[in-house]
Short mmCIF file of C-alpha atoms in Angstrom, two decimals:
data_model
loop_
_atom_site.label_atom_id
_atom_site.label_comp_id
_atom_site.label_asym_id
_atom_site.label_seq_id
_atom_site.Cartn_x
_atom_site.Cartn_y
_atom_site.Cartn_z
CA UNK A 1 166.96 -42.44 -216.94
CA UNK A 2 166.00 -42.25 -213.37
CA UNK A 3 162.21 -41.96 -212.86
CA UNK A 4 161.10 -39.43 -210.14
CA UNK A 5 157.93 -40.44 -207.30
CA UNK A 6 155.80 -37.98 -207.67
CA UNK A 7 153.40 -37.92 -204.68
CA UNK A 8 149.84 -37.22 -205.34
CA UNK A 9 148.70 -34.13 -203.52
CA UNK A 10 146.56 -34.22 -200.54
CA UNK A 11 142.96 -33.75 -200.86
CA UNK A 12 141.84 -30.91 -198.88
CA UNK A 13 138.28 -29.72 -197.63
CA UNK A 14 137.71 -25.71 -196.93
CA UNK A 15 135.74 -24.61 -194.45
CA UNK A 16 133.79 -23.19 -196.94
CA UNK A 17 132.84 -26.08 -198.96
CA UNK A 18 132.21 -27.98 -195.67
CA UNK A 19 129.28 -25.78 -194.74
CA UNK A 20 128.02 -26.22 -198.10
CA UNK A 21 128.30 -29.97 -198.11
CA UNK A 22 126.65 -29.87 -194.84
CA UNK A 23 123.61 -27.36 -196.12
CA UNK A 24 123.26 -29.42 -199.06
CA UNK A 25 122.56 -32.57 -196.90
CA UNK A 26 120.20 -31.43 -195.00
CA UNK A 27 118.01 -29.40 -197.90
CA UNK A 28 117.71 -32.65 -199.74
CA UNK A 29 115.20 -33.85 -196.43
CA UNK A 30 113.44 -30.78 -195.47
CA UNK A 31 110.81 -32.58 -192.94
CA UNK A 32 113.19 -34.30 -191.43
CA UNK A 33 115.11 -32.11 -190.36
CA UNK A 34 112.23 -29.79 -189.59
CA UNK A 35 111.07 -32.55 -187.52
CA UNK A 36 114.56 -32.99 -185.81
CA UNK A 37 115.10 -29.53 -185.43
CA UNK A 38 112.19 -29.18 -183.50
CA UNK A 39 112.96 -31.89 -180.90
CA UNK A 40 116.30 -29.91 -180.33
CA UNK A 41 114.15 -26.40 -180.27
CA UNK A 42 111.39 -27.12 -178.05
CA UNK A 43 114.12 -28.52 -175.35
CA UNK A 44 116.20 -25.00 -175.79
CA UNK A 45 112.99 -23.07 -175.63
CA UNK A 46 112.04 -24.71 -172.23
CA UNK A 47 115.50 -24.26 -170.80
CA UNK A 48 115.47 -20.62 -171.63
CA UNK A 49 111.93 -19.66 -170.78
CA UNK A 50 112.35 -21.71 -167.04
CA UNK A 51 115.62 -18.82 -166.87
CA UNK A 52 113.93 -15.98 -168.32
CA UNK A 53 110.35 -15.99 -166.22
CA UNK A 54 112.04 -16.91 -163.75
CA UNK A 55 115.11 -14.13 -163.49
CA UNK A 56 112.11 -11.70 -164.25
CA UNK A 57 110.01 -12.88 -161.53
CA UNK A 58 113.01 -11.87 -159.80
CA UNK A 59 113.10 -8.25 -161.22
CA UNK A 60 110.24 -7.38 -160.35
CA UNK A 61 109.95 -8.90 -156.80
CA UNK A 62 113.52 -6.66 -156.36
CA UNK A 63 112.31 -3.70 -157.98
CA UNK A 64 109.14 -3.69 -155.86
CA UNK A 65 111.25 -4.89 -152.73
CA UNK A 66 113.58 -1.67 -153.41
CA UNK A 67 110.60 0.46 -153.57
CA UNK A 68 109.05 -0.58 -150.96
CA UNK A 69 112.41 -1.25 -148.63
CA UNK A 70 113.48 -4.03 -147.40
CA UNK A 71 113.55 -2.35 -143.35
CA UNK A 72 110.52 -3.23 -141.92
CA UNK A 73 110.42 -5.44 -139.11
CA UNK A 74 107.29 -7.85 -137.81
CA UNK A 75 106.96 -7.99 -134.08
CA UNK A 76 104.30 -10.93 -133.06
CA UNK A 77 103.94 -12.96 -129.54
CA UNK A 78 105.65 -16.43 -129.35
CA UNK A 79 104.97 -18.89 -127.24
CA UNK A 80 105.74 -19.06 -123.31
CA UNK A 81 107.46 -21.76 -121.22
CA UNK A 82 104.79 -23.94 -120.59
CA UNK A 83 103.68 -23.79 -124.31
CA UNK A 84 100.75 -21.57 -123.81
CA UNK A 85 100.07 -18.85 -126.34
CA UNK A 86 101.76 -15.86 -125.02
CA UNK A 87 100.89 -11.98 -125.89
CA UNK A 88 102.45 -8.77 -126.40
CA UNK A 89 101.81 -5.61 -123.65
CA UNK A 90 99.29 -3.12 -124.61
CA UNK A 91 102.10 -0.28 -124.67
CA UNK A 92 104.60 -2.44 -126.69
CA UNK A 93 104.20 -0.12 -130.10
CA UNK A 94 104.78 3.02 -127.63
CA UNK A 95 108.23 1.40 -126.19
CA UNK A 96 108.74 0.35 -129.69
CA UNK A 97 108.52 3.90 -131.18
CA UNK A 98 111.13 5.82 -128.69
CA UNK A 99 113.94 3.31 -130.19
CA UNK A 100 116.50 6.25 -131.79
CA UNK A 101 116.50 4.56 -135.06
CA UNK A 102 112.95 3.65 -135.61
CA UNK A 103 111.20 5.70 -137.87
CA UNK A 104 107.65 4.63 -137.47
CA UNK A 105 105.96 1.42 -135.44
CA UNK A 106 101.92 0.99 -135.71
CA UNK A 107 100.29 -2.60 -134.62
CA UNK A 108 97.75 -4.62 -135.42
CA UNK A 109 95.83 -7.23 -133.80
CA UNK A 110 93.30 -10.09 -134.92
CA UNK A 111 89.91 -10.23 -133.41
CA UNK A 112 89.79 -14.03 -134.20
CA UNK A 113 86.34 -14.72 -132.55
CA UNK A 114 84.86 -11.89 -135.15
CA UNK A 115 83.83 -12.54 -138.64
CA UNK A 116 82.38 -10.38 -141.59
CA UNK A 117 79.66 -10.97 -143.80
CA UNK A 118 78.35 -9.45 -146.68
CA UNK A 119 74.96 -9.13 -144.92
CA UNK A 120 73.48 -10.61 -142.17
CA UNK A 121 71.43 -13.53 -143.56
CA UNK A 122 74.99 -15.20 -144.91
CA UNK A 123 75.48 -18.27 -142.71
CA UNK A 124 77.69 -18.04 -140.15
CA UNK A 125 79.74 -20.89 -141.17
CA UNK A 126 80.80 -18.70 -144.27
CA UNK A 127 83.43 -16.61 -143.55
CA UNK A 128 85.54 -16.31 -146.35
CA UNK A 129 88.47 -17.03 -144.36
CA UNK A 130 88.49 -13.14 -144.08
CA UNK A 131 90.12 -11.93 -140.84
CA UNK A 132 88.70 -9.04 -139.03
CA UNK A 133 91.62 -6.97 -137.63
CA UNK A 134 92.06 -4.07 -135.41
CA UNK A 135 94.38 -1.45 -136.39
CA UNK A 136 96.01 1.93 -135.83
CA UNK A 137 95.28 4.56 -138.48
CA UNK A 138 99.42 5.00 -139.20
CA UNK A 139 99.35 1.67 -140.46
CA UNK A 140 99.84 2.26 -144.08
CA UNK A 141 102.36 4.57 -143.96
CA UNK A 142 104.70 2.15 -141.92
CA UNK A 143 103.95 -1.16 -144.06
CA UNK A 144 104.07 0.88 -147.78
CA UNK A 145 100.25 0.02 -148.42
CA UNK A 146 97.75 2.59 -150.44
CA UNK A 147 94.04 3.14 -150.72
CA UNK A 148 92.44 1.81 -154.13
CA UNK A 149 89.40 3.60 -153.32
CA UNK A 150 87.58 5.64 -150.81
CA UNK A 151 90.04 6.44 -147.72
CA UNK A 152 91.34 4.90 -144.77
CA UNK A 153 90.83 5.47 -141.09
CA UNK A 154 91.59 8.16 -139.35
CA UNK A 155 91.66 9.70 -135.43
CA UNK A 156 87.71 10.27 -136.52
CA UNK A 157 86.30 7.31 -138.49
CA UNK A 158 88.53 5.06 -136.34
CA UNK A 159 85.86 5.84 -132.94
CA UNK A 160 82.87 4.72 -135.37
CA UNK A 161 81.75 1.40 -136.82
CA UNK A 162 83.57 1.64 -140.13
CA UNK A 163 86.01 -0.35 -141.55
CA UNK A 164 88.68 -0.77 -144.23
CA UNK A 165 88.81 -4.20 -146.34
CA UNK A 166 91.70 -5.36 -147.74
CA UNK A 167 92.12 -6.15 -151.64
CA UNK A 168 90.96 -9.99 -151.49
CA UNK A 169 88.57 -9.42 -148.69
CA UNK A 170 86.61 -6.57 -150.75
CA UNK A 171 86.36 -9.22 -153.46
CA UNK A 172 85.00 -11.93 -151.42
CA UNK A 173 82.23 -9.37 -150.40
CA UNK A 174 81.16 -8.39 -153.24
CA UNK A 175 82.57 -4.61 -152.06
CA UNK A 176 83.64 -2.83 -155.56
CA UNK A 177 83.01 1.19 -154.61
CA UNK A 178 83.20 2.28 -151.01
CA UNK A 179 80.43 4.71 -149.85
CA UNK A 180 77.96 5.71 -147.14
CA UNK A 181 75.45 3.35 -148.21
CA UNK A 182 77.75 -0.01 -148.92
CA UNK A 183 77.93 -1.95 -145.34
CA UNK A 184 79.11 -5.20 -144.19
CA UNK A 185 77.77 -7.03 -141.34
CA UNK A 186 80.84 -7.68 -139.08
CA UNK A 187 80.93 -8.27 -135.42
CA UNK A 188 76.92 -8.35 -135.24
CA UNK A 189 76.43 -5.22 -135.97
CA UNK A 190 76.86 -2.93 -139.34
CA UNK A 191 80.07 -1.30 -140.06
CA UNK A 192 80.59 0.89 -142.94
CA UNK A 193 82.83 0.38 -145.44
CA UNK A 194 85.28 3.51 -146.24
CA UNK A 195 87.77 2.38 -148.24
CA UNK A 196 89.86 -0.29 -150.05
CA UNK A 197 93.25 -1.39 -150.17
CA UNK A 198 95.57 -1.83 -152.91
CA UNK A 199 97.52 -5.64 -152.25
CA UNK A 200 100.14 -4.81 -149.99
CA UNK A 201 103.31 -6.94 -150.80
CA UNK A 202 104.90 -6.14 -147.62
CA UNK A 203 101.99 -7.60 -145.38
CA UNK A 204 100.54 -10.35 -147.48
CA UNK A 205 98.12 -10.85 -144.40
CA UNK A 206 96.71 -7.61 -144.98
CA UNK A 207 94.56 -8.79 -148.24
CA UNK A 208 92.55 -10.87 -146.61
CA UNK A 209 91.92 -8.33 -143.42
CA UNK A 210 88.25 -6.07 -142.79
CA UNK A 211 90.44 -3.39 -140.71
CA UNK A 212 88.75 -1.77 -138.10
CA UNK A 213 89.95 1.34 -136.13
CA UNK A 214 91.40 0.49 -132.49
CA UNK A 215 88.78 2.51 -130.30
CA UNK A 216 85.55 1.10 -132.44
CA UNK A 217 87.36 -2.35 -131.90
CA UNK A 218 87.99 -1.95 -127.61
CA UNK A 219 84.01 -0.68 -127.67
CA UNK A 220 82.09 -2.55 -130.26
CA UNK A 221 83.98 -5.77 -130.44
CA UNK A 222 85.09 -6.83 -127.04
CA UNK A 223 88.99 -6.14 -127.84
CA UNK A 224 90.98 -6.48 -125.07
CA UNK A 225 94.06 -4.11 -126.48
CA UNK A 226 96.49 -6.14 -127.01
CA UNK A 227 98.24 -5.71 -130.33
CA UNK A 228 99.47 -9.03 -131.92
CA UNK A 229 101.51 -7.89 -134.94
CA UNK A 230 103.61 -4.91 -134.56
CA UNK A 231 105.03 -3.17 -137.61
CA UNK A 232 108.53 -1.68 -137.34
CA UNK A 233 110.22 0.82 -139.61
CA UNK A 234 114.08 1.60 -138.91
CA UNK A 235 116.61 3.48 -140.94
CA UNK A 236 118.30 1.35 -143.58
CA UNK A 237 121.75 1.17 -141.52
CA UNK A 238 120.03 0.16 -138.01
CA UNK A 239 117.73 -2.96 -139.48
CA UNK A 240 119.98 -5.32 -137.87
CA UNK A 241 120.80 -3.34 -134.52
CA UNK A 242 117.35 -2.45 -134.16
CA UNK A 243 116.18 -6.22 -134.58
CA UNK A 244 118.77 -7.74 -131.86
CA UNK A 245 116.62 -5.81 -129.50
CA UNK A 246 113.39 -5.59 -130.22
CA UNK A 247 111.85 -8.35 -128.48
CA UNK A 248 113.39 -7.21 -125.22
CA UNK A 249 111.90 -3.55 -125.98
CA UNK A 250 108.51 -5.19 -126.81
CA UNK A 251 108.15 -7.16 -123.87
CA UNK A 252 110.83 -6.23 -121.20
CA UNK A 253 109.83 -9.04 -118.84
CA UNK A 254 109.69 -12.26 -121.46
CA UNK A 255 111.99 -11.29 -124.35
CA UNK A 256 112.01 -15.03 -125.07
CA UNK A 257 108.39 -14.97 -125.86
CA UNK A 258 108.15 -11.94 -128.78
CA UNK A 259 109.03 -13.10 -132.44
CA UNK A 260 111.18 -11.12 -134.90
CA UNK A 261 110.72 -11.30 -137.86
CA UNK A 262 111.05 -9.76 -141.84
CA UNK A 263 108.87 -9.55 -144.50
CA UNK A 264 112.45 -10.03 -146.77
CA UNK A 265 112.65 -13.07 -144.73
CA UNK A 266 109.64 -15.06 -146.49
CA UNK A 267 110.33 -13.31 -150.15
CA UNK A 268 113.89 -14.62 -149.67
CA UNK A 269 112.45 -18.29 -148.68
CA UNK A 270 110.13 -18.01 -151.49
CA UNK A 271 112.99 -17.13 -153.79
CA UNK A 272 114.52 -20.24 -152.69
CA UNK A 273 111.88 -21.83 -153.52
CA UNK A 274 111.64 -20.87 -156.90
CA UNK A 275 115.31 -21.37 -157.67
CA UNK A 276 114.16 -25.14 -156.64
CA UNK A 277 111.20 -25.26 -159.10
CA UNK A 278 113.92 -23.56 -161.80
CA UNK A 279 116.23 -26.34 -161.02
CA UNK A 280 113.58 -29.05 -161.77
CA UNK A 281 111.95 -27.30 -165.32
CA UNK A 282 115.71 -27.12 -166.20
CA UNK A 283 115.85 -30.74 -165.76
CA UNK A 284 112.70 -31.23 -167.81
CA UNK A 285 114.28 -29.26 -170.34
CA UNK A 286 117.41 -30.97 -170.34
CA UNK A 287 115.08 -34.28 -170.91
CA UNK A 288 113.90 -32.40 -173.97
CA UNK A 289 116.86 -31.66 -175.33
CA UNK A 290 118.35 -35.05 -174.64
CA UNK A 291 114.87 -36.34 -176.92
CA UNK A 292 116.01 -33.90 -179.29
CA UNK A 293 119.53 -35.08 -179.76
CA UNK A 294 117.81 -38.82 -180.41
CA UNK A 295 116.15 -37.02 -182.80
CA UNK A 296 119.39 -35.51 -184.56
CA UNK A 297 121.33 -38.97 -184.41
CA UNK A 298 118.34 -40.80 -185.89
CA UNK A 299 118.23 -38.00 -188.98
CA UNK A 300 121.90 -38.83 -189.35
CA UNK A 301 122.14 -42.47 -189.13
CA UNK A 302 118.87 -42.75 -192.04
CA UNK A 303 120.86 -39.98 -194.25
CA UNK A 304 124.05 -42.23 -193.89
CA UNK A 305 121.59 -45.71 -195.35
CA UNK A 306 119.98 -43.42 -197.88
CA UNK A 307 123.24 -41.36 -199.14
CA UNK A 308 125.64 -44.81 -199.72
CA UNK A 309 125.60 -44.32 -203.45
CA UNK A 310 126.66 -40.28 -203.00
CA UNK A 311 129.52 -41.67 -200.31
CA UNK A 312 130.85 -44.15 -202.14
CA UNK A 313 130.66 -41.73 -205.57
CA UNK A 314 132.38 -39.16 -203.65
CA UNK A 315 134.89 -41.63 -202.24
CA UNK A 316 135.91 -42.58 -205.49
CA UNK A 317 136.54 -39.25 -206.87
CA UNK A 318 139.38 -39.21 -203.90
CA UNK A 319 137.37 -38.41 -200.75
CA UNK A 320 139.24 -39.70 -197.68
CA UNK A 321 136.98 -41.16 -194.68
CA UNK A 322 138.15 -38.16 -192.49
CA UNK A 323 136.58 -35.95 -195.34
CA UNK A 324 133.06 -38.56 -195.09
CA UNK A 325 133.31 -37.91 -191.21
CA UNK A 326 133.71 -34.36 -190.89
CA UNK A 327 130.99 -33.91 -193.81
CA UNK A 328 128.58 -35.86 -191.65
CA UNK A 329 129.33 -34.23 -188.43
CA UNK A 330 128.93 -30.78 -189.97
CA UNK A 331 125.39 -31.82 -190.73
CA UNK A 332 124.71 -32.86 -187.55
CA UNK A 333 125.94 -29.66 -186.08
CA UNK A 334 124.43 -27.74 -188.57
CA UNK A 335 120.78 -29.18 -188.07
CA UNK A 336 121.68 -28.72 -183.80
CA UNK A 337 122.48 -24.87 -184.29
CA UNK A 338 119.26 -24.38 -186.51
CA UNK A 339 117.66 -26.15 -183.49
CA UNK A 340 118.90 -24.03 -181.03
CA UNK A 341 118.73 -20.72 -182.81
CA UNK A 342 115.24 -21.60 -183.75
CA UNK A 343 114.84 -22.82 -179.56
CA UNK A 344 116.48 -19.69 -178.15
CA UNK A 345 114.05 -17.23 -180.58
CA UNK A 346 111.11 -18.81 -179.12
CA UNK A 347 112.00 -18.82 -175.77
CA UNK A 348 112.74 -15.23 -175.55
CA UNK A 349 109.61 -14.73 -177.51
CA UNK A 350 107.43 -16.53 -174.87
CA UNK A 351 109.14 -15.33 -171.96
CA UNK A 352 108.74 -11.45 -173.48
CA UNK A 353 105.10 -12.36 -173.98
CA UNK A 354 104.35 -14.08 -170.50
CA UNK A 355 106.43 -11.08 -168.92
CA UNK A 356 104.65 -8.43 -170.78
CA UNK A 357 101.09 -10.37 -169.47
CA UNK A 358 102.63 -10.14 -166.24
CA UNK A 359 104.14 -6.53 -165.74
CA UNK A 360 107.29 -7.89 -165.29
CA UNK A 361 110.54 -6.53 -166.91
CA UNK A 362 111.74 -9.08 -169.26
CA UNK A 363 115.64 -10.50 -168.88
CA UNK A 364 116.82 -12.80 -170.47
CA UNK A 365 120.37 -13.49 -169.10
CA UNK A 366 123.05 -13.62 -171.77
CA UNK A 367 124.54 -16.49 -170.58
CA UNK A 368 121.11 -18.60 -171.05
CA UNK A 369 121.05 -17.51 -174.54
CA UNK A 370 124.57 -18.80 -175.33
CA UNK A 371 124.35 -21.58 -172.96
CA UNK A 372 121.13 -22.88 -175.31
CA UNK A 373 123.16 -22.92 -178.11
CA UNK A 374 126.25 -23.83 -176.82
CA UNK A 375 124.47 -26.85 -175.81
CA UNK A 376 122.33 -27.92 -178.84
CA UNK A 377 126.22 -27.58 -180.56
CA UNK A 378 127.36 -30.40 -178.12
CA UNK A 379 124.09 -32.72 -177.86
CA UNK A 380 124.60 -32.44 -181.68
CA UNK A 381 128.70 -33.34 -182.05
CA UNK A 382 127.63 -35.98 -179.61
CA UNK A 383 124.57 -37.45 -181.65
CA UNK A 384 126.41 -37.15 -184.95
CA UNK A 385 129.52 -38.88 -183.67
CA UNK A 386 128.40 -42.34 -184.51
CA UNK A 387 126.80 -41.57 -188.02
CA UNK A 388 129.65 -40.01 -188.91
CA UNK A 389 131.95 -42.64 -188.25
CA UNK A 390 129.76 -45.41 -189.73
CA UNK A 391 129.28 -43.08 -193.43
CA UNK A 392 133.03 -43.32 -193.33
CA UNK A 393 133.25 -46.57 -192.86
CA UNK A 394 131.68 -47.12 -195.82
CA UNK A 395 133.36 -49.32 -198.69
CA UNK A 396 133.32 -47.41 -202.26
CA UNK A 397 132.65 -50.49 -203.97
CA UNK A 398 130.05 -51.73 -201.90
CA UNK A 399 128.35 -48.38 -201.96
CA UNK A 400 128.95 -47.89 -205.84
CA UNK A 401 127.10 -51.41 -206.42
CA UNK A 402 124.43 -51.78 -203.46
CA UNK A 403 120.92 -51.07 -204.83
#
């Protein structure tokens, strides 16, 4: 009688039982993979806090841009031929204005040879770096700045010796309440103080300004009337028409000497800087997550010395080396993704928190979030490639007898 081969049927691994192979590894060594899992965390938490202060830093700089608007326009002398400091004409905010699509222009100008004190014993040589500034009483209006206290000049107050500090200058002088009796010294003389400023985002410059009304200025402080920042609102369709030509309108005879300029401008240079500074904490994070994955392949390779009896047991009762492998790299994934989970949690945490501190919106992009995890799953199939293959290179008799 003929006797029939029977072939032994394959041994096959579910999905199932690999995730609880995998779990099982890694609850037999708690701290250890705490520790590991922490490595992998603290790199994911980085990587998404860098995204999420920073893309909320972002929100709020655009929300605050859209409130404010984004068409204002900054007139201010350049320079002339022969390098000399040139200056805008005394009428350039009234040429200015009768542009069609101009909605409001007011000026400025910096009395650089004046300086306020909080009283007049304060050495001269401490002036707080605050800038003492002549200005037109539709100033606010144009550059979206409000009072904090008090009020701010008008066609009356702006003929008398009082003046208007900006947020960081009313710090620096000890100026909290505005009132009849609170007075800076400024120019020599005693000017009143009337109000204070709320920081204007708009006109940065503005913060650290004592603004005094244009009349008081031409006959208390030696002005000589000529404005050197002019302020420019245009309708939202006519920004970039009405800034072609509005160093010609400014100063008709030396169009080459008037800068033109937007407040956008510097936000949109800061932005790029802070996209640089992102780039570089993404990089540290990266480092952290690459210390992390060290950290993962190091928990493997020990659990591969320290499990030899349970590989070569399970070997014998007819587990194949692919089975060894993909058990192995299951943990290592497995430990990575509590990493990461664990990493992304705490980075949205923080960034809420530092946010919230802030009173910034809080975003946290989607694709940071799945981008953390996505790569603690790859730093850890990378890091648990090698353990892997060395547990299933391991003999079943050797591991059976070693000690």
């Amino acid at each position: 009688m003929r006797q029939r081969d029977t072939a032994a049927a394959p041994s096959v691994l579910l999905p199932r039982d690999l995730v609880r192979l995998g779990a099982a590894g890694l609850r037999t060594r708690p701290l250890r993979v705490f520790l590991s899992a922490i490595g992998i965390a603290i790199g994911i938490a980085a990587m998404v806090c860098v995204v999420g202060i920073a893309d909320s830093s972002r929100e709020s700089l655009d929300r605050q841009l859209a409130a404010l608007g984004t068409n204002l326009l900054r007139v201010t002398p350049g320079q002339a031929l022969n390098g000399a400091q040139s200056h805008l004409p005394a009428d350039a905010v009234t040429m200015i204005d009768r542009i069609p699509p101009v909605t409001s222009a007011t000026a400025t100008a910096a009395l650089p040879d004046v300086h306020a004190y909080r009283n007049d014993r304060t050495p001269v040589i401490e002036t707080g770096n605050i800038t003492v500034v002549a200005a037109h009483t539709n100033l606010l209006g144009t550059v979206g700045a409000q009072v904090a206290s008090g009020t701010f000049l008008n066609e009356a107050t702006a003929q008398y010796p009082t003046v208007v500090l900006g947020a960081n200058a009313a710090g620096r002088l000890g100026v909290t309440t505005p009132s009849p009796e609170t007075r800076v010294w400024l120019g020599g003389q005693w000017f009143t103080v009337i109000g204070v400023l709320q920081p204007v985002a708009l006109a940065p410059e503005l913060n650290f300004a004592a603004l005094v009304g244009w009349p008081a200025a031409v006959a208390n402080l030696q002005f000589d009337g000529y404005p050197t920042t002019v302020y420019t609102r245009t309708r939202d369709d006519a920004v970039v028409a009405v800034q072609k030509i509005l160093a010609a309108t400014a100063n008709p005879e030396h169009p080459n000497e008037v800068t033109v300029s937007r407040p956008s401008d510097a936000l949109a240079a800061r932005q790029a800087t802070d996209t640089t500074l992102t780039a570089l904490l993404l990089g540290l994070g990266a480092v952290a997550l690459l210390v992390g994955g060290v950290g993962v392949a190091n928990t493997m390779v020990i659990a591969v010395i320290e499990r030899r009896p349970e590989i070569g047991l399970r070997r014998s009762l007819g587990a194949t080396r692919g089975h060894i492998r993909i058990q192995f790299l299951a943990e290592a994934l497995l430990l990575s993704a509590l990493g990461g989970l664990g990493g992304v949690l705490l980075g949205i945490a923080v960034t809420s928190g530092y946010a919230a501190y802030q009173g910034w919106p809080t975003v946290v992009p989607l694709w940071a979030t799945a981008g953390g995890i996505g790569a603690t799953l790859i730093v850890g199939g990378c890091a648990g490639v090698y353990p892997a293959w060395r547990a299933a290179r391991v003999s079943p008799t050797e591991a059976l007898t070693a000690p």
